PDB file of C-alpha atoms in Angstrom:
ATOM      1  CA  UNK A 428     -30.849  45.098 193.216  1.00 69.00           C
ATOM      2  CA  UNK A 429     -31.255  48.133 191.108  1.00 86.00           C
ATOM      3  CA  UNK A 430     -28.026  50.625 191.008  1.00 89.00           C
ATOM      4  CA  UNK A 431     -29.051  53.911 191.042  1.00 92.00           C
ATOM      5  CA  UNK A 432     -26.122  56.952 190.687  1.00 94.00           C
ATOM      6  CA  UNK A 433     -25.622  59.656 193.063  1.00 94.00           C
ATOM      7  CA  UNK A 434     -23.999  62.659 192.205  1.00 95.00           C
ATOM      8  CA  UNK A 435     -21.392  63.835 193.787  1.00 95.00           C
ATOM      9  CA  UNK A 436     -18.538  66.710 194.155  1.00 95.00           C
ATOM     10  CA  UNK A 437     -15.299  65.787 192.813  1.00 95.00           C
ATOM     11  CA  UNK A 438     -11.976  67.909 193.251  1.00 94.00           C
ATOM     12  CA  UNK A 439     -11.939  69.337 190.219  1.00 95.00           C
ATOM     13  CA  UNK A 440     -15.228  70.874 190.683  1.00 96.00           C
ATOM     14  CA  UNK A 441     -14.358  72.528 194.197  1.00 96.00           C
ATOM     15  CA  UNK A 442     -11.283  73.545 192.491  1.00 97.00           C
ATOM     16  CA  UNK A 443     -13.130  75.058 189.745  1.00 97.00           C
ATOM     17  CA  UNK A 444     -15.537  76.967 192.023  1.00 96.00           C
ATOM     18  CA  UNK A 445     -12.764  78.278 194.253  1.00 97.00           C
ATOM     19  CA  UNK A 446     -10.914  79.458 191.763  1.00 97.00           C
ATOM     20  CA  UNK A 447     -14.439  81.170 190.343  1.00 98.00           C
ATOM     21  CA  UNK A 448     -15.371  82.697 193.750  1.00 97.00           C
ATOM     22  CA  UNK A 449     -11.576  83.703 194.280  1.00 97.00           C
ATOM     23  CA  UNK A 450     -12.245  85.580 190.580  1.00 97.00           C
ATOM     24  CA  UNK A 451     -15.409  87.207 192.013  1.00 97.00           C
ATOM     25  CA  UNK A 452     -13.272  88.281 194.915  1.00 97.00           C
ATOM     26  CA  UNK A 453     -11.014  89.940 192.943  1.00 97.00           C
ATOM     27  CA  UNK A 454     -12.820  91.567 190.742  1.00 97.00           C
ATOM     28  CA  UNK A 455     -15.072  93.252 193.318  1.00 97.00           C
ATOM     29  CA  UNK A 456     -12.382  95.577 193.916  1.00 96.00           C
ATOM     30  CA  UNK A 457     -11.875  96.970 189.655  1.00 96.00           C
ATOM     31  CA  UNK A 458     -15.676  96.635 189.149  1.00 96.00           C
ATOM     32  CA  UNK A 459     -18.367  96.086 191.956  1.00 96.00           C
ATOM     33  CA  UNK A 460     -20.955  94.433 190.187  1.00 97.00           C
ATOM     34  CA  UNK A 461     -18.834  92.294 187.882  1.00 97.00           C
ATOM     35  CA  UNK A 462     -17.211  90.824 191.527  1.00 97.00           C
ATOM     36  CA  UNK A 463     -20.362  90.151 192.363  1.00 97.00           C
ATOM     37  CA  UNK A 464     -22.076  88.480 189.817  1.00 98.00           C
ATOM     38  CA  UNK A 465     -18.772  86.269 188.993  1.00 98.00           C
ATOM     39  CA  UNK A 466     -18.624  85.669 193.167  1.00 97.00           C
ATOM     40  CA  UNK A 467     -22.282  84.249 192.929  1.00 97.00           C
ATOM     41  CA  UNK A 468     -21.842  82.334 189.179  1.00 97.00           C
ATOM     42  CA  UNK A 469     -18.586  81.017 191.949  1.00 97.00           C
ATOM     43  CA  UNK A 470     -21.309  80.338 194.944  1.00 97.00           C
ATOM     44  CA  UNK A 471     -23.921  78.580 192.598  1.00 97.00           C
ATOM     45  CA  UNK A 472     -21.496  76.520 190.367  1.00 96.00           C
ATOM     46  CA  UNK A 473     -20.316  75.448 194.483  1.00 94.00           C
ATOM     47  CA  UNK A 474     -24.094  74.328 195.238  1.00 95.00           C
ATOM     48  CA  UNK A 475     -24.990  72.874 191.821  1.00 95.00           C
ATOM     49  CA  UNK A 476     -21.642  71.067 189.429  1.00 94.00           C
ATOM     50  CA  UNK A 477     -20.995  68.121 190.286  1.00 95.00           C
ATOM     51  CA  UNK A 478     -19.392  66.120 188.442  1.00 94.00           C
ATOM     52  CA  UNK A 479     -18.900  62.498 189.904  1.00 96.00           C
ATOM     53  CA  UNK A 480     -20.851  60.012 190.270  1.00 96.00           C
ATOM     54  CA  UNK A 481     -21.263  57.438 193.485  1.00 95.00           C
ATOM     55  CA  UNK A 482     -23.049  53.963 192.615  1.00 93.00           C
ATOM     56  CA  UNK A 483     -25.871  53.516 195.281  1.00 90.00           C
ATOM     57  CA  UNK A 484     -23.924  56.370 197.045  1.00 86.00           C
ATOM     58  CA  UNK A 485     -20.679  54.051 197.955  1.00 89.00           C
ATOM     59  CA  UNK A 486     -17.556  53.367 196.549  1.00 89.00           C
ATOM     60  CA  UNK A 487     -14.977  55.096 194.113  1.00 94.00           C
ATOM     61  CA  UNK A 488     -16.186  58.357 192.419  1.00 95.00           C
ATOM     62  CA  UNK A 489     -16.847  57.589 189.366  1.00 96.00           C
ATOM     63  CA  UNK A 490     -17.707  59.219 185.501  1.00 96.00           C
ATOM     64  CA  UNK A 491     -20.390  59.185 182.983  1.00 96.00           C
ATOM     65  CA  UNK A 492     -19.580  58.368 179.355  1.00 94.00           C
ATOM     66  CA  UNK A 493     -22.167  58.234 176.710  1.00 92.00           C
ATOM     67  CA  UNK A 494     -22.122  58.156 173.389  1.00 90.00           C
ATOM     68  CA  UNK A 495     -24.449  56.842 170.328  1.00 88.00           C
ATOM     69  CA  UNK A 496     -23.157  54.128 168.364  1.00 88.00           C
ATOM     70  CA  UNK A 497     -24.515  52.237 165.123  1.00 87.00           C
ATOM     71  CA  UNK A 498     -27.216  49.602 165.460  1.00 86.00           C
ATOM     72  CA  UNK A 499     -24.405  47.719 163.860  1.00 85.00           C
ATOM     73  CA  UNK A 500     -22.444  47.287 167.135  1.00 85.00           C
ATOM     74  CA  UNK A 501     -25.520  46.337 169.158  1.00 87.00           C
ATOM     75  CA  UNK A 502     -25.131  42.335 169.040  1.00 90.00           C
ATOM     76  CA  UNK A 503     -21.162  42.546 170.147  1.00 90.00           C
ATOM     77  CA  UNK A 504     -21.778  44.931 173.262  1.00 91.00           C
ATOM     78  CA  UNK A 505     -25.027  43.579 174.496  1.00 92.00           C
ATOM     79  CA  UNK A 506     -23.098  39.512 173.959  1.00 92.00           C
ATOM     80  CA  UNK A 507     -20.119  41.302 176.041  1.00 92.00           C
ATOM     81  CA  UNK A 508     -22.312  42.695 178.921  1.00 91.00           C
ATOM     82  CA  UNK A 509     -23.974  38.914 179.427  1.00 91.00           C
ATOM     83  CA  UNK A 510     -20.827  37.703 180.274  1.00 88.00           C
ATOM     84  CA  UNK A 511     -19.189  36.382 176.422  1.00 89.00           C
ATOM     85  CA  UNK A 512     -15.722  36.022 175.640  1.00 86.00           C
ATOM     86  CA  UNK A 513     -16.585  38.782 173.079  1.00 88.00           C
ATOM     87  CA  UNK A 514     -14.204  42.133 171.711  1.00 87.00           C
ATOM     88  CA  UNK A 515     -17.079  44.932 172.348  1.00 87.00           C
ATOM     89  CA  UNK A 516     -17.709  46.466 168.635  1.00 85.00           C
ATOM     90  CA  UNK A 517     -17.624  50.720 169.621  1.00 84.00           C
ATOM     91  CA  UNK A 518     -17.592  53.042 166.797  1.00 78.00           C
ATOM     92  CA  UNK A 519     -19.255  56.031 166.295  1.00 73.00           C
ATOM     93  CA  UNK A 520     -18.372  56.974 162.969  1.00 74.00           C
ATOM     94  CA  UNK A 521     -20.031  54.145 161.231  1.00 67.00           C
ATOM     95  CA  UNK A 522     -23.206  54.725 159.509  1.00 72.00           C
ATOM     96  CA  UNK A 523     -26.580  53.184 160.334  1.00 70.00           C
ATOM     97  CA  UNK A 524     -30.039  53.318 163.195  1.00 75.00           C
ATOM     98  CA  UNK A 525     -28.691  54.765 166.815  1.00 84.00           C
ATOM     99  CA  UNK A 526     -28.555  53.104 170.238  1.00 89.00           C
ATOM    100  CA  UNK A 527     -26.851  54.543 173.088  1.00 92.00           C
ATOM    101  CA  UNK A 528     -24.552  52.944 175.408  1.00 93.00           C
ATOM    102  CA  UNK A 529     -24.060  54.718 179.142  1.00 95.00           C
ATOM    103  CA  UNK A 530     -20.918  54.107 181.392  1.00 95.00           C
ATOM    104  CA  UNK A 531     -20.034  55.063 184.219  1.00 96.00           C
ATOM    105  CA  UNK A 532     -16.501  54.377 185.015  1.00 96.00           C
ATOM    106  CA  UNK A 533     -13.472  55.035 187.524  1.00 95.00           C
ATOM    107  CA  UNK A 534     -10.193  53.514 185.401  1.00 93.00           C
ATOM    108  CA  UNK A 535      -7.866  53.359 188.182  1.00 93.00           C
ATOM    109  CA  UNK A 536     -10.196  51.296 190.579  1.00 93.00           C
ATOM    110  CA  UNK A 537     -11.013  49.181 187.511  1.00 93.00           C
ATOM    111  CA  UNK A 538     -14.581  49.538 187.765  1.00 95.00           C
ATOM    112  CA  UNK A 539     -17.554  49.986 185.202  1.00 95.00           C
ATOM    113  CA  UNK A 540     -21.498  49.826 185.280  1.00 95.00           C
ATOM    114  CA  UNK A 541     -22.778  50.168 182.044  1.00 95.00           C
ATOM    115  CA  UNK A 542     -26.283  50.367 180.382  1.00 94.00           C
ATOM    116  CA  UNK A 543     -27.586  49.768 176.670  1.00 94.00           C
ATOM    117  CA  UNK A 544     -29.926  51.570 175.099  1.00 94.00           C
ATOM    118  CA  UNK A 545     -32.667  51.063 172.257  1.00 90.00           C
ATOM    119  CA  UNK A 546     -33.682  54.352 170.353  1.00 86.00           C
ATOM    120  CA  UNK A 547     -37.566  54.112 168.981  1.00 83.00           C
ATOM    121  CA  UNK A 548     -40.045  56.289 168.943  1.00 85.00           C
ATOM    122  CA  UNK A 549     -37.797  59.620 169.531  1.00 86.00           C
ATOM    123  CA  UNK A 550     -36.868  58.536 172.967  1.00 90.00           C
ATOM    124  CA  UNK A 551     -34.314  55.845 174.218  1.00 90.00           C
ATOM    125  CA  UNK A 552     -36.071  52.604 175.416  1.00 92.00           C
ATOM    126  CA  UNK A 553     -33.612  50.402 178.003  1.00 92.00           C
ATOM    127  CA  UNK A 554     -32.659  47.166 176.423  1.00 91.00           C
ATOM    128  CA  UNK A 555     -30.254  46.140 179.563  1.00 91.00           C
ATOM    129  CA  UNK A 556     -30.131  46.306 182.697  1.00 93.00           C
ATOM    130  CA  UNK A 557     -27.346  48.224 184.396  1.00 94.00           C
ATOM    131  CA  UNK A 558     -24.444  45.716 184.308  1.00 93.00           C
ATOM    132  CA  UNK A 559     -21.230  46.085 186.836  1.00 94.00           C
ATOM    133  CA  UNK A 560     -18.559  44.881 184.770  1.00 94.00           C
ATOM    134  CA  UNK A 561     -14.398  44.608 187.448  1.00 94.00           C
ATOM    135  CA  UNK A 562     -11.060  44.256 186.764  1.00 92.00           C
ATOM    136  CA  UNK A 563     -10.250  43.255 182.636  1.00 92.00           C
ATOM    137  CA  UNK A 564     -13.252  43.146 181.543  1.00 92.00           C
ATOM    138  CA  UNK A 565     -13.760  47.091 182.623  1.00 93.00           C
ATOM    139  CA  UNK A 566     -10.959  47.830 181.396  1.00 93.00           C
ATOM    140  CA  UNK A 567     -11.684  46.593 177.998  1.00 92.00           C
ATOM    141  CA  UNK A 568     -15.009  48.521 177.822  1.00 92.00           C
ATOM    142  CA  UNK A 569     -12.688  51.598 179.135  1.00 92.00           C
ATOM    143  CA  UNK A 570     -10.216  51.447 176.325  1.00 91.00           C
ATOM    144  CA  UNK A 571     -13.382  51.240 173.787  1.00 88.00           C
ATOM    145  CA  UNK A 572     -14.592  54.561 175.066  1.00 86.00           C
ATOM    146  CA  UNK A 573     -13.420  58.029 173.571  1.00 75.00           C
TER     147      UNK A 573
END
């Protein structure tokens, strides 16, 4: 079964917007049209950020993490996603070709799906599939991330 990601509102981000629309509120009554253009930036940034993520649109909220690491560190994370009793190799300050590695996390349900990516012909090529990694071993990956 394929995981797709749904995104989804998180507390923060109705935080955020209140506070913006709040702002907006406020402001109306020193300058009119500043009010109302922060109350709408408020109103849209309500509609459109979000900032979570929901794995075929159950369980914990989760967060995207991706970075580009070295072709170096390719053979230790793609040996640790098929299941090996491997330490993930993450670091992005070493020097060589790019692939990109894509998790989406929620650290205190101790859960992780994570995708590898191939970079070749100026676009990013999959090279896994999406891989739900629970309990240790996503907490592992977790710790690698920064």
């Amino acid at each position: 079964m394929e995981t797709t990601f749904k995104r989804v509102h998180t507390g923060k981000d109705w935080l955020i917007s209140g506070i913006t629309i709040a702002a907006g509120i406020g402001l109306y009554f020193l300058n009119t049209g500043l009010g109302i253009f922060v109350g709408i930036c408020g109103i849209l940034m309500l509609l459109f950020y979000k900032s979570g993520y929901l794995a075929n649109g159950t369980g914990p909220v989760l967060k995207k993490k991706a970075m580009d690491v070295p072709r170096s560190c390719r053979q230790s994370i793609v040996d640790f996603l098929d299941g090996q009793d491997v330490e993930p190799q993450i670091d992005d300050r070493a020097i060589g070709g790019v692939i990109r590695i894509e998790t989406y996390y929620n650290k205190a349900a101790g859960i992780a799906y994570t995708q590898l990516f191939d970079f070749s012909n100026y676009n990013y090529q999959p090279a896994t599939d999406v891989v739900k990694l629970v309990g240790p071993r996503a907490d592992k990956l977790i710790s690698k991330l920064k």
